[in-house]
Structure formats: C-alpha cells, structure tokens
C-alpha cells in the first residue's frame, strides 16, 4: 500500500501551486432584446452656446435636444 508523504517532496513547488490563480470559466454573455423607446446614457461634447440655448427655456432641455436631433434624423432619412 503506497501512502503519500506527509510533506511534499519539493515544498516550494507545493507552495507555488497553492497560490496560482484559479482559472475561472467566464459565464456566457446574456443577450437581451432591445427594449423599444429606451434612452441610452451617452457623453457628448456640445458647444456651450448651444447648451445655453436649450437650457434657457428651463427644465427638459435634454428632451428638447433629443427632439431636435430626432427631427434632423427624420429629415435626413
């Protein structure tokens, strides 16, 4: 009956094996269907005078910019 030794033959190799990072299996990406009429957060640089023009009418200036961009998009399509 062969028994394993209480101490590893090479303690350095045994210690390094304990500290090796475990390889994790990446979970498969879940593709979700696009929800219609959702808004996406983006970072966009706009000239300050354009922002001031839309902000002059008060709250809702982001929606007004969105409406203006949509109108331009529809004209080009």
Short mmCIF file of N, CA, C and O in Angstrom, two decimals, residues 37 65-77:
data_model
loop_
_atom_site.label_atom_id
_atom_site.label_comp_id
_atom_site.label_asym_id
_atom_site.label_seq_id
_atom_site.Cartn_x
_atom_site.Cartn_y
_atom_site.Cartn_z
N UNK A 37 -37.96 52.26 -27.46
CA UNK A 37 -38.16 53.58 -26.83
C UNK A 37 -37.41 53.74 -25.51
O UNK A 37 -37.91 54.37 -24.59
N UNK A 65 -33.24 68.81 -26.83
CA UNK A 65 -32.11 68.46 -27.70
C UNK A 65 -32.41 67.15 -28.42
O UNK A 65 -32.19 67.02 -29.62
N UNK A 66 -32.96 66.18 -27.70
CA UNK A 66 -33.30 64.90 -28.30
C UNK A 66 -34.34 65.08 -29.41
O UNK A 66 -34.22 64.48 -30.49
N UNK A 67 -35.35 65.91 -29.17
CA UNK A 67 -36.38 66.15 -30.18
C UNK A 67 -35.78 66.82 -31.42
O UNK A 67 -36.15 66.48 -32.56
N UNK A 68 -34.87 67.75 -31.21
CA UNK A 68 -34.23 68.42 -32.33
C UNK A 68 -33.37 67.45 -33.14
O UNK A 68 -33.39 67.47 -34.37
N UNK A 69 -32.63 66.59 -32.46
CA UNK A 69 -31.83 65.59 -33.16
C UNK A 69 -32.70 64.60 -33.91
O UNK A 69 -32.38 64.20 -35.03
N UNK A 70 -33.84 64.21 -33.31
CA UNK A 70 -34.75 63.29 -33.99
C UNK A 70 -35.32 63.94 -35.26
O UNK A 70 -35.42 63.29 -36.30
N UNK A 71 -35.70 65.22 -35.19
CA UNK A 71 -36.22 65.92 -36.35
C UNK A 71 -35.17 65.97 -37.47
O UNK A 71 -35.48 65.75 -38.64
N UNK A 72 -33.92 66.22 -37.10
CA UNK A 72 -32.84 66.25 -38.09
C UNK A 72 -32.63 64.87 -38.68
O UNK A 72 -32.40 64.72 -39.89
N UNK A 73 -32.71 63.84 -37.85
CA UNK A 73 -32.54 62.47 -38.32
C UNK A 73 -33.65 62.11 -39.32
O UNK A 73 -33.38 61.51 -40.36
N UNK A 74 -34.89 62.51 -39.01
CA UNK A 74 -36.01 62.19 -39.90
C UNK A 74 -35.92 62.93 -41.23
O UNK A 74 -36.34 62.43 -42.26
N UNK A 75 -35.36 64.16 -41.20
CA UNK A 75 -35.18 64.91 -42.44
C UNK A 75 -34.14 64.23 -43.34
O UNK A 75 -34.25 64.27 -44.56
N UNK A 76 -33.11 63.65 -42.72
CA UNK A 76 -32.03 63.03 -43.49
C UNK A 76 -32.41 61.65 -44.01
O UNK A 76 -31.81 61.15 -44.95
N UNK A 77 -33.39 61.04 -43.37
CA UNK A 77 -33.75 59.66 -43.75
C UNK A 77 -34.64 59.62 -44.96
O UNK A 77 -35.17 60.48 -45.49
#
